[in-house]
């Protein structure tokens, strides 16, 4: 990726140099403010315009890169501290480590056992029948 970026910057530099050599003889008047006129050459206008357009994008890029690097460092530190905390924590928790709940659930009452009948194949009937 670095080689591609270098090739692109070299191509931009060659284009600017070719433009400068082809248009260096032309002088231009630039009105900066009413009453303030600047006599300059065309290549100077192009180079200054290029740099003025590049500066905000470069500053934005550096700011977003700084912000993302901060976020990555923060996440890496969180993972590292979490890993260190797990390393020092016991592996298996026992019953006594579990927190005791203040409200105990009521234990269900067992249903009354049916009375056995004389014949094991006939079902038990309630007393009212």
N, CA, C and O atoms as a GROMACS GRO file, in nm:
protein
  516
    1UNK      N    1   0.082  -0.119   0.000
    1UNK     CA    2   0.000   0.000   0.000
    1UNK      C    3   0.087   0.126   0.000
    1UNK      O    4   0.053   0.227  -0.062
    2UNK      N    5   0.198   0.118   0.070
    2UNK     CA    6   0.290   0.232   0.076
    2UNK      C    7   0.345   0.265  -0.063
    2UNK      O    8   0.359   0.382  -0.097
    3UNK      N    9   0.376   0.163  -0.142
    3UNK     CA   10   0.430   0.186  -0.275
    3UNK      C   11   0.328   0.253  -0.365
    3UNK      O   12   0.364   0.338  -0.447
    4UNK      N   13   0.201   0.216  -0.351
    4UNK     CA   14   0.095   0.277  -0.431
    4UNK      C   15   0.080   0.426  -0.397
    4UNK      O   16   0.064   0.509  -0.486
    5UNK      N   17   0.085   0.457  -0.269
    5UNK     CA   18   0.075   0.597  -0.228
    5UNK      C   19   0.194   0.678  -0.279
    5UNK      O   20   0.178   0.792  -0.322
    6UNK      N   21   0.312   0.620  -0.275
    6UNK     CA   22   0.432   0.689  -0.327
    6UNK      C   23   0.420   0.714  -0.476
    6UNK      O   24   0.455   0.822  -0.524
    7UNK      N   25   0.372   0.615  -0.550
    7UNK     CA   26   0.356   0.631  -0.695
    7UNK      C   27   0.255   0.742  -0.726
    7UNK      O   28   0.277   0.822  -0.818
    8UNK      N   29   0.146   0.749  -0.652
    8UNK     CA   30   0.045   0.854  -0.675
    8UNK      C   31   0.103   0.991  -0.647
    8UNK      O   32   0.081   1.084  -0.724
    9UNK      N   33   0.178   1.007  -0.538
    9UNK     CA   34   0.237   1.138  -0.507
    9UNK      C   35   0.342   1.179  -0.610
    9UNK      O   36   0.355   1.297  -0.642
   10UNK      N   37   0.416   1.083  -0.661
   10UNK     CA   38   0.515   1.115  -0.766
   10UNK      C   39   0.442   1.159  -0.893
   10UNK      O   40   0.487   1.253  -0.959
   11UNK      N   41   0.330   1.093  -0.926
   11UNK     CA   42   0.252   1.133  -1.044
   11UNK      C   43   0.195   1.274  -1.028
   11UNK      O   44   0.195   1.352  -1.122
   12UNK      N   45   0.147   1.306  -0.908
   12UNK     CA   46   0.096   1.442  -0.883
   12UNK      C   47   0.209   1.544  -0.895
   12UNK      O   48   0.190   1.649  -0.956
   13UNK      N   49   0.324   1.514  -0.840
   13UNK     CA   50   0.439   1.605  -0.849
   13UNK      C   51   0.482   1.626  -0.994
   13UNK      O   52   0.513   1.739  -1.032
   14UNK      N   53   0.486   1.521  -1.073
   14UNK     CA   54   0.524   1.535  -1.214
   14UNK      C   55   0.422   1.620  -1.289
   14UNK      O   56   0.460   1.702  -1.373
   15UNK      N   57   0.293   1.602  -1.260
   15UNK     CA   58   0.189   1.683  -1.325
   15UNK      C   59   0.202   1.831  -1.287
   15UNK      O   60   0.187   1.918  -1.373
   16UNK      N   61   0.231   1.858  -1.162
   16UNK     CA   62   0.247   1.999  -1.120
   16UNK      C   63   0.370   2.061  -1.184
   16UNK      O   64   0.366   2.176  -1.229
   17UNK      N   65   0.480   1.986  -1.191
   17UNK     CA   66   0.602   2.040  -1.254
   17UNK      C   67   0.578   2.063  -1.403
   17UNK      O   68   0.621   2.165  -1.456
   18UNK      N   69   0.510   1.972  -1.471
   18UNK     CA   70   0.482   1.990  -1.614
   18UNK      C   71   0.392   2.111  -1.637
   18UNK      O   72   0.412   2.187  -1.731
   19UNK      N   73   0.292   2.128  -1.551
   19UNK     CA   74   0.203   2.244  -1.562
   19UNK      C   75   0.280   2.373  -1.537
   19UNK      O   76   0.259   2.473  -1.606
   20UNK      N   77   0.368   2.370  -1.439
   20UNK     CA   78   0.446   2.491  -1.407
   20UNK      C   79   0.537   2.529  -1.523
   20UNK      O   80   0.545   2.647  -1.559
   21UNK      N   81   0.606   2.432  -1.584
   21UNK     CA   82   0.695   2.463  -1.695
   21UNK      C   83   0.617   2.511  -1.818
   21UNK      O   84   0.667   2.595  -1.893
   22UNK      N   85   0.498   2.459  -1.838
   22UNK     CA   86   0.418   2.499  -1.954
   22UNK      C   87   0.352   2.636  -1.938
   22UNK      O   88   0.323   2.700  -2.039
   23UNK      N   89   0.327   2.682  -1.816
   23UNK     CA   90   0.252   2.806  -1.794
   23UNK      C   91   0.328   2.909  -1.712
   23UNK      O   92   0.266   2.999  -1.655
   24UNK      N   93   0.459   2.899  -1.704
   24UNK     CA   94   0.533   2.990  -1.619
   24UNK      C   95   0.540   3.132  -1.674
   24UNK      O   96   0.557   3.227  -1.597
   25UNK      N   97   0.528   3.148  -1.805
   25UNK     CA   98   0.544   3.281  -1.864
   25UNK      C   99   0.419   3.368  -1.849
   25UNK      O  100   0.427   3.488  -1.876
   26UNK      N  101   0.307   3.316  -1.810
   26UNK     CA  102   0.183   3.393  -1.800
   26UNK      C  103   0.170   3.456  -1.662
   26UNK      O  104   0.174   3.387  -1.560
   27UNK      N  105   0.154   3.586  -1.659
   27UNK     CA  106   0.130   3.658  -1.534
   27UNK      C  107  -0.020   3.688  -1.524
   27UNK      O  108  -0.086   3.714  -1.624
   28UNK      N  109  -0.070   3.682  -1.403
   28UNK     CA  110  -0.213   3.700  -1.381
   28UNK      C  111  -0.233   3.795  -1.264
   28UNK      O  112  -0.157   3.794  -1.167
   29UNK      N  113  -0.336   3.876  -1.275
   29UNK     CA  114  -0.372   3.963  -1.163
   29UNK      C  115  -0.481   3.895  -1.082
   29UNK      O  116  -0.583   3.852  -1.136
   30UNK      N  117  -0.459   3.885  -0.952
   30UNK     CA  118  -0.557   3.825  -0.862
   30UNK      C  119  -0.606   3.934  -0.769
   30UNK      O  120  -0.527   3.996  -0.698
   31UNK      N  121  -0.738   3.957  -0.770
   31UNK     CA  122  -0.796   4.056  -0.681
   31UNK      C  123  -0.828   3.987  -0.549
   31UNK      O  124  -0.922   3.907  -0.542
   32UNK      N  125  -0.753   4.016  -0.446
   32UNK     CA  126  -0.770   3.954  -0.315
   32UNK      C  127  -0.881   4.025  -0.238
   32UNK      O  128  -0.964   3.961  -0.174
   33UNK      N  129  -0.882   4.156  -0.245
   33UNK     CA  130  -0.979   4.240  -0.176
   33UNK      C  131  -1.001   4.361  -0.263
   33UNK      O  132  -0.913   4.396  -0.341
   34UNK      N  133  -1.115   4.426  -0.253
   34UNK     CA  134  -1.130   4.547  -0.336
   34UNK      C  135  -1.018   4.647  -0.305
   34UNK      O  136  -0.998   4.690  -0.192
   35UNK      N  137  -0.948   4.681  -0.407
   35UNK     CA  138  -0.835   4.772  -0.392
   35UNK      C  139  -0.703   4.702  -0.369
   35UNK      O  140  -0.599   4.767  -0.370
   36UNK      N  141  -0.703   4.571  -0.349
   36UNK     CA  142  -0.581   4.494  -0.325
   36UNK      C  143  -0.566   4.392  -0.437
   36UNK      O  144  -0.642   4.295  -0.444
   37UNK      N  145  -0.467   4.415  -0.526
   37UNK     CA  146  -0.445   4.329  -0.642
   37UNK      C  147  -0.306   4.268  -0.628
   37UNK      O  148  -0.210   4.335  -0.591
   38UNK      N  149  -0.298   4.138  -0.658
   38UNK     CA  150  -0.172   4.065  -0.648
   38UNK      C  151  -0.135   4.014  -0.786
   38UNK      O  152  -0.213   3.940  -0.846
   39UNK      N  153  -0.020   4.052  -0.836
   39UNK     CA  154   0.031   4.003  -0.965
   39UNK      C  155   0.115   3.879  -0.939
   39UNK      O  156   0.214   3.884  -0.866
   40UNK      N  157   0.074   3.769  -0.998
   40UNK     CA  158   0.143   3.642  -0.976
   40UNK      C  159   0.139   3.558  -1.102
   40UNK      O  160   0.074   3.595  -1.200
   41UNK      N  161   0.206   3.449  -1.098
   41UNK     CA  162   0.208   3.355  -1.210
   41UNK      C  163   0.101   3.247  -1.187
   41UNK      O  164   0.060   3.221  -1.074
   42UNK      N  165   0.056   3.186  -1.295
   42UNK     CA  166  -0.050   3.085  -1.289
   42UNK      C  167  -0.008   2.964  -1.204
   42UNK      O  168  -0.090   2.918  -1.123
   43UNK      N  169   0.114   2.910  -1.217
   43UNK     CA  170   0.150   2.794  -1.135
   43UNK      C  171   0.143   2.821  -0.984
   43UNK      O  172   0.108   2.732  -0.907
   44UNK      N  173   0.175   2.943  -0.944
   44UNK     CA  174   0.166   2.975  -0.801
   44UNK      C  175   0.022   2.966  -0.753
   44UNK      O  176  -0.005   2.918  -0.643
   45UNK      N  177  -0.072   3.013  -0.836
   45UNK     CA  178  -0.213   3.006  -0.801
   45UNK      C  179  -0.258   2.860  -0.788
   45UNK      O  180  -0.330   2.824  -0.695
   46UNK      N  181  -0.214   2.777  -0.882
   46UNK     CA  182  -0.254   2.636  -0.880
   46UNK      C  183  -0.196   2.565  -0.758
   46UNK      O  184  -0.267   2.490  -0.692
   47UNK      N  185  -0.069   2.587  -0.728
   47UNK     CA  186  -0.005   2.520  -0.615
   47UNK      C  187  -0.068   2.565  -0.483
   47UNK      O  188  -0.096   2.481  -0.397
   48UNK      N  189  -0.091   2.694  -0.467
   48UNK     CA  190  -0.152   2.746  -0.344
   48UNK      C  191  -0.295   2.693  -0.330
   48UNK      O  192  -0.337   2.656  -0.221
   49UNK      N  193  -0.370   2.688  -0.440
   49UNK     CA  194  -0.506   2.635  -0.435
   49UNK      C  195  -0.507   2.487  -0.399
   49UNK      O  196  -0.591   2.442  -0.321
   50UNK      N  197  -0.413   2.412  -0.453
   50UNK     CA  198  -0.402   2.270  -0.421
   50UNK      C  199  -0.373   2.249  -0.273
   50UNK      O  200  -0.435   2.165  -0.207
   51UNK      N  201  -0.279   2.327  -0.221
   51UNK     CA  202  -0.244   2.314  -0.079
   51UNK      C  203  -0.358   2.359   0.012
   51UNK      O  204  -0.381   2.298   0.117
   52UNK      N  205  -0.430   2.466  -0.026
   52UNK     CA  206  -0.543   2.510   0.054
   52UNK      C  207  -0.657   2.408   0.053
   52UNK      O  208  -0.730   2.395   0.152
   53UNK      N  209  -0.674   2.336  -0.056
   53UNK     CA  210  -0.776   2.231  -0.060
   53UNK      C  211  -0.732   2.105   0.012
   53UNK      O  212  -0.816   2.032   0.065
   54UNK      N  213  -0.603   2.078   0.015
   54UNK     CA  214  -0.551   1.959   0.080
   54UNK      C  215  -0.548   1.973   0.232
   54UNK      O  216  -0.569   1.874   0.303
   55UNK      N  217  -0.522   2.090   0.283
   55UNK     CA  218  -0.503   2.112   0.426
   55UNK      C  219  -0.625   2.070   0.510
   55UNK      O  220  -0.606   1.996   0.607
   56UNK      N  221  -0.748   2.112   0.480
   56UNK     CA  222  -0.860   2.068   0.565
   56UNK      C  223  -0.881   1.916   0.564
   56UNK      O  224  -0.911   1.857   0.668
   57UNK      N  225  -0.865   1.853   0.449
   57UNK     CA  226  -0.883   1.708   0.443
   57UNK      C  227  -0.772   1.636   0.520
   57UNK      O  228  -0.797   1.534   0.584
   58UNK      N  229  -0.651   1.688   0.513
   58UNK     CA  230  -0.540   1.628   0.586
   58UNK      C  231  -0.564   1.642   0.737
   58UNK      O  232  -0.540   1.547   0.812
   59UNK      N  233  -0.609   1.759   0.781
   59UNK     CA  234  -0.637   1.780   0.924
   59UNK      C  235  -0.751   1.688   0.970
   59UNK      O  236  -0.744   1.632   1.079
   60UNK      N  237  -0.854   1.673   0.890
   60UNK     CA  238  -0.965   1.583   0.924
   60UNK      C  239  -0.916   1.438   0.934
   60UNK      O  240  -0.954   1.366   1.026
   61UNK      N  241  -0.833   1.398   0.840
   61UNK     CA  242  -0.777   1.262   0.842
   61UNK      C  243  -0.695   1.238   0.967
   61UNK      O  244  -0.710   1.134   1.032
   62UNK      N  245  -0.610   1.332   1.002
   62UNK     CA  246  -0.526   1.316   1.122
   62UNK      C  247  -0.612   1.312   1.248
   62UNK      O  248  -0.583   1.234   1.340
   63UNK      N  249  -0.716   1.395   1.253
   63UNK     CA  250  -0.804   1.395   1.370
   63UNK      C  251  -0.880   1.265   1.386
   63UNK      O  252  -0.890   1.213   1.496
   64UNK      N  253  -0.935   1.213   1.277
   64UNK     CA  254  -1.009   1.087   1.286
   64UNK      C  255  -0.915   0.970   1.317
   64UNK      O  256  -0.952   0.878   1.388
   65UNK      N  257  -0.794   0.975   1.263
   65UNK     CA  258  -0.697   0.869   1.292
   65UNK      C  259  -0.658   0.872   1.440
   65UNK      O  260  -0.645   0.767   1.503
   66UNK      N  261  -0.640   0.991   1.496
   66UNK     CA  262  -0.607   1.006   1.638
   66UNK      C  263  -0.722   0.953   1.724
   66UNK      O  264  -0.699   0.882   1.822
   67UNK      N  265  -0.845   0.988   1.688
   67UNK     CA  266  -0.962   0.944   1.764
   67UNK      C  267  -0.976   0.792   1.760
   67UNK      O  268  -1.001   0.729   1.863
   68UNK      N  269  -0.959   0.732   1.643
   68UNK     CA  270  -0.970   0.586   1.632
   68UNK      C  271  -0.857   0.516   1.707
   68UNK      O  272  -0.880   0.412   1.768
   69UNK      N  273  -0.736   0.571   1.704
   69UNK     CA  274  -0.626   0.511   1.780
   69UNK      C  275  -0.653   0.518   1.929
   69UNK      O  276  -0.620   0.424   2.002
   70UNK      N  277  -0.713   0.627   1.977
   70UNK     CA  278  -0.750   0.638   2.119
   70UNK      C  279  -0.852   0.530   2.155
   70UNK      O  280  -0.841   0.466   2.259
   71UNK      N  281  -0.951   0.510   2.069
   71UNK     CA  282  -1.054   0.410   2.095
   71UNK      C  283  -0.994   0.270   2.096
   71UNK      O  284  -1.029   0.188   2.181
   72UNK      N  285  -0.903   0.242   2.004
   72UNK     CA  286  -0.838   0.110   1.998
   72UNK      C  287  -0.756   0.087   2.125
   72UNK      O  288  -0.762  -0.021   2.183
   73UNK      N  289  -0.679   0.187   2.168
   73UNK     CA  290  -0.600   0.173   2.291
   73UNK      C  291  -0.690   0.149   2.411
   73UNK      O  292  -0.657   0.069   2.498
   74UNK      N  293  -0.803   0.218   2.417
   74UNK     CA  294  -0.897   0.200   2.528
   74UNK      C  295  -0.952   0.058   2.531
   74UNK      O  296  -0.960  -0.004   2.637
   75UNK      N  297  -0.991   0.006   2.415
   75UNK     CA  298  -1.043  -0.130   2.408
   75UNK      C  299  -0.936  -0.234   2.441
   75UNK      O  300  -0.964  -0.333   2.508
   76UNK      N  301  -0.813  -0.210   2.395
   76UNK     CA  302  -0.704  -0.302   2.426
   76UNK      C  303  -0.676  -0.305   2.576
   76UNK      O  304  -0.652  -0.411   2.633
   77UNK      N  305  -0.679  -0.188   2.640
   77UNK     CA  306  -0.656  -0.183   2.784
   77UNK      C  307  -0.768  -0.252   2.860
   77UNK      O  308  -0.743  -0.318   2.961
   78UNK      N  309  -0.892  -0.239   2.812
   78UNK     CA  310  -1.004  -0.307   2.877
   78UNK      C  311  -0.990  -0.458   2.866
   78UNK      O  312  -1.015  -0.530   2.962
   79UNK      N  313  -0.949  -0.506   2.749
   79UNK     CA  314  -0.930  -0.651   2.732
   79UNK      C  315  -0.816  -0.700   2.819
   79UNK      O  316  -0.825  -0.807   2.880
   80UNK      N  317  -0.707  -0.622   2.826
   80UNK     CA  318  -0.593  -0.663   2.907
   80UNK      C  319  -0.630  -0.669   3.055
   80UNK      O  320  -0.594  -0.764   3.123
   81UNK      N  321  -0.701  -0.568   3.104
   81UNK     CA  322  -0.738  -0.569   3.246
   81UNK      C  323  -0.839  -0.680   3.275
   81UNK      O  324  -0.836  -0.739   3.383
   82UNK      N  325  -0.929  -0.708   3.182
   82UNK     CA  326  -1.023  -0.818   3.199
   82UNK      C  327  -0.951  -0.952   3.203
   82UNK      O  328  -0.986  -1.039   3.283
   83UNK      N  329  -0.851  -0.970   3.118
   83UNK     CA  330  -0.775  -1.095   3.117
   83UNK      C  331  -0.696  -1.111   3.246
   83UNK      O  332  -0.686  -1.222   3.299
   84UNK      N  333  -0.640  -1.002   3.298
   84UNK     CA  334  -0.566  -1.011   3.424
   84UNK      C  335  -0.660  -1.040   3.540
   84UNK      O  336  -0.623  -1.114   3.632
   85UNK      N  337  -0.779  -0.984   3.538
   85UNK     CA  338  -0.875  -1.010   3.645
   85UNK      C  339  -0.920  -1.155   3.643
   85UNK      O  340  -0.938  -1.215   3.749
   86UNK      N  341  -0.939  -1.212   3.526
   86UNK     CA  342  -0.981  -1.352   3.517
   86UNK      C  343  -0.868  -1.447   3.556
   86UNK      O  344  -0.894  -1.557   3.605
   87UNK      N  345  -0.745  -1.406   3.534
   87UNK     CA  346  -0.632  -1.491   3.569
   87UNK      C  347  -0.623  -1.506   3.720
   87UNK      O  348  -0.588  -1.614   3.769
   88UNK      N  349  -0.654  -1.401   3.796
   88UNK     CA  350  -0.643  -1.406   3.941
   88UNK      C  351  -0.770  -1.455   4.009
   88UNK      O  352  -0.769  -1.476   4.130
   89UNK      N  353  -0.877  -1.474   3.937
   89UNK     CA  354  -1.004  -1.520   3.992
   89UNK      C  355  -1.002  -1.672   4.000
   89UNK      O  356  -0.949  -1.736   3.909
   90UNK      N  357  -1.061  -1.734   4.108
   90UNK     CA  358  -1.063  -1.881   4.114
   90UNK      C  359  -1.145  -1.938   3.999
   90UNK      O  360  -1.240  -1.876   3.952
   91UNK      N  361  -1.105  -2.058   3.956
   91UNK     CA  362  -1.167  -2.118   3.839
   91UNK      C  363  -1.307  -2.168   3.870
   91UNK      O  364  -1.402  -2.135   3.798
   92UNK      N  365  -1.322  -2.249   3.976
   92UNK     CA  366  -1.452  -2.309   4.006
   92UNK      C  367  -1.513  -2.239   4.127
   92UNK      O  368  -1.445  -2.217   4.228
   93UNK      N  369  -1.638  -2.204   4.118
   93UNK     CA  370  -1.707  -2.142   4.230
   93UNK      C  371  -1.777  -2.252   4.308
   93UNK      O  372  -1.833  -2.345   4.250
   94UNK      N  373  -1.775  -2.241   4.439
   94UNK     CA  374  -1.841  -2.340   4.524
   94UNK      C  375  -1.980  -2.290   4.560
   94UNK      O  376  -2.018  -2.177   4.526
   95UNK      N  377  -2.055  -2.376   4.629
   95UNK     CA  378  -2.191  -2.341   4.669
   95UNK      C  379  -2.190  -2.223   4.765
   95UNK      O  380  -2.282  -2.141   4.763
   96UNK      N  381  -2.088  -2.213   4.850
   96UNK     CA  382  -2.084  -2.104   4.948
   96UNK      C  383  -2.053  -1.970   4.882
   96UNK      O  384  -2.081  -1.865   4.940
   97UNK      N  385  -1.995  -1.971   4.758
   97UNK     CA  386  -1.965  -1.846   4.689
   97UNK      C  387  -2.089  -1.784   4.628
   97UNK      O  388  -2.091  -1.664   4.599
   98UNK      N  389  -2.194  -1.864   4.608
   98UNK     CA  390  -2.315  -1.810   4.545
   98UNK      C  391  -2.385  -1.718   4.644
   98UNK      O  392  -2.390  -1.749   4.764
   99UNK      N  393  -2.437  -1.608   4.599
   99UNK     CA  394  -2.503  -1.516   4.691
   99UNK      C  395  -2.633  -1.576   4.741
   99UNK      O  396  -2.709  -1.636   4.665
  100UNK      N  397  -2.658  -1.558   4.870
  100UNK     CA  398  -2.780  -1.611   4.931
  100UNK      C  399  -2.894  -1.516   4.902
  100UNK      O  400  -2.880  -1.395   4.917
  101UNK      N  401  -3.007  -1.570   4.861
  101UNK     CA  402  -3.121  -1.484   4.832
  101UNK      C  403  -3.195  -1.457   4.962
  101UNK      O  404  -3.210  -1.549   5.043
  102UNK      N  405  -3.241  -1.336   4.986
  102UNK     CA  406  -3.307  -1.304   5.112
  102UNK      C  407  -3.444  -1.367   5.124
  102UNK      O  408  -3.489  -1.391   5.236
  103UNK      N  409  -3.513  -1.396   5.016
  103UNK     CA  410  -3.646  -1.454   5.021
  103UNK      C  411  -3.635  -1.599   4.976
  103UNK      O  412  -3.591  -1.628   4.865
  104UNK      N  413  -3.676  -1.690   5.064
  104UNK     CA  414  -3.672  -1.832   5.031
  104UNK      C  415  -3.804  -1.871   4.964
  104UNK      O  416  -3.911  -1.827   5.006
  105UNK      N  417  -3.796  -1.952   4.863
  105UNK     CA  418  -3.916  -1.998   4.794
  105UNK      C  419  -3.985  -2.102   4.881
  105UNK      O  420  -3.918  -2.185   4.943
  106UNK      N  421  -4.120  -2.098   4.888
  106UNK     CA  422  -4.190  -2.198   4.971
  106UNK      C  423  -4.175  -2.336   4.911
  106UNK      O  424  -4.177  -2.355   4.789
  107UNK      N  425  -4.159  -2.433   4.999
  107UNK     CA  426  -4.144  -2.570   4.952
  107UNK      C  427  -4.284  -2.627   4.927
  107UNK      O  428  -4.374  -2.605   5.008
  108UNK      N  429  -4.304  -2.698   4.818
  108UNK     CA  430  -4.437  -2.753   4.790
  108UNK      C  431  -4.471  -2.866   4.886
  108UNK      O  432  -4.384  -2.943   4.926
  109UNK      N  433  -4.599  -2.875   4.923
  109UNK     CA  434  -4.643  -2.984   5.013
  109UNK      C  435  -4.673  -3.107   4.928
  109UNK      O  436  -4.734  -3.096   4.822
  110UNK      N  437  -4.631  -3.223   4.974
  110UNK     CA  438  -4.654  -3.344   4.895
  110UNK      C  439  -4.802  -3.381   4.894
  110UNK      O  440  -4.874  -3.356   4.992
  111UNK      N  441  -4.846  -3.439   4.787
  111UNK     CA  442  -4.985  -3.485   4.774
  111UNK      C  443  -5.003  -3.611   4.857
  111UNK      O  444  -4.910  -3.690   4.872
  112UNK      N  445  -5.122  -3.631   4.911
  112UNK     CA  446  -5.143  -3.753   4.992
  112UNK      C  447  -5.131  -3.878   4.905
  112UNK      O  448  -5.174  -3.881   4.789
  113UNK      N  449  -5.074  -3.978   4.964
  113UNK     CA  450  -5.053  -4.103   4.892
  113UNK      C  451  -5.186  -4.177   4.879
  113UNK      O  452  -5.264  -4.182   4.975
  114UNK      N  453  -5.213  -4.234   4.762
  114UNK     CA  454  -5.338  -4.309   4.747
  114UNK      C  455  -5.336  -4.439   4.830
  114UNK      O  456  -5.231  -4.499   4.851
  115UNK      N  457  -5.451  -4.478   4.874
  115UNK     CA  458  -5.460  -4.602   4.952
  115UNK      C  459  -5.454  -4.720   4.858
  115UNK      O  460  -5.521  -4.720   4.754
  116UNK      N  461  -5.377  -4.818   4.892
  116UNK     CA  462  -5.366  -4.933   4.803
  116UNK      C  463  -5.494  -5.017   4.804
  116UNK      O  464  -5.556  -5.036   4.908
  117UNK      N  465  -5.530  -5.065   4.689
  117UNK     CA  466  -5.649  -5.152   4.678
  117UNK      C  467  -5.604  -5.298   4.684
  117UNK      O  468  -5.486  -5.329   4.674
  118UNK      N  469  -5.697  -5.383   4.699
  118UNK     CA  470  -5.666  -5.525   4.708
  118UNK      C  471  -5.618  -5.580   4.575
  118UNK      O  472  -5.527  -5.663   4.570
  119UNK      N  473  -5.681  -5.532   4.467
  119UNK     CA  474  -5.641  -5.578   4.335
  119UNK      C  475  -5.546  -5.476   4.275
  119UNK      O  476  -5.583  -5.360   4.260
  120UNK      N  477  -5.424  -5.515   4.241
  120UNK     CA  478  -5.328  -5.416   4.188
  120UNK      C  479  -5.366  -5.367   4.049
  120UNK      O  480  -5.311  -5.266   4.006
  121UNK      N  481  -5.457  -5.432   3.978
  121UNK     CA  482  -5.492  -5.388   3.844
  121UNK      C  483  -5.609  -5.289   3.843
  121UNK      O  484  -5.628  -5.222   3.742
  122UNK      N  485  -5.684  -5.277   3.947
  122UNK     CA  486  -5.795  -5.182   3.950
  122UNK      C  487  -5.749  -5.051   4.012
  122UNK      O  488  -5.675  -5.051   4.111
  123UNK      N  489  -5.792  -4.939   3.953
  123UNK     CA  490  -5.750  -4.812   4.008
  123UNK      C  491  -5.820  -4.781   4.140
  123UNK      O  492  -5.927  -4.834   4.170
  124UNK      N  493  -5.757  -4.694   4.216
  124UNK     CA  494  -5.814  -4.652   4.344
  124UNK      C  495  -5.929  -4.557   4.318
  124UNK      O  496  -5.922  -4.473   4.228
  125UNK      N  497  -6.036  -4.571   4.395
  125UNK     CA  498  -6.152  -4.484   4.383
  125UNK      C  499  -6.165  -4.403   4.509
  125UNK      O  500  -6.134  -4.452   4.617
  126UNK      N  501  -6.210  -4.278   4.497
  126UNK     CA  502  -6.232  -4.201   4.619
  126UNK      C  503  -6.342  -4.262   4.704
  126UNK      O  504  -6.422  -4.343   4.656
  127UNK      N  505  -6.346  -4.222   4.829
  127UNK     CA  506  -6.436  -4.283   4.926
  127UNK      C  507  -6.582  -4.251   4.899
  127UNK      O  508  -6.665  -4.328   4.946
  128UNK      N  509  -6.620  -4.151   4.833
  128UNK     CA  510  -6.758  -4.111   4.814
  128UNK      C  511  -6.831  -4.192   4.711
  128UNK      O  512  -6.952  -4.173   4.702
  129UNK      N  513  -6.777  -4.275   4.637
  129UNK     CA  514  -6.845  -4.345   4.529
  129UNK      C  515  -6.888  -4.481   4.563
  129UNK      O  516  -6.947  -4.550   4.480
   0.00000   0.00000   0.00000
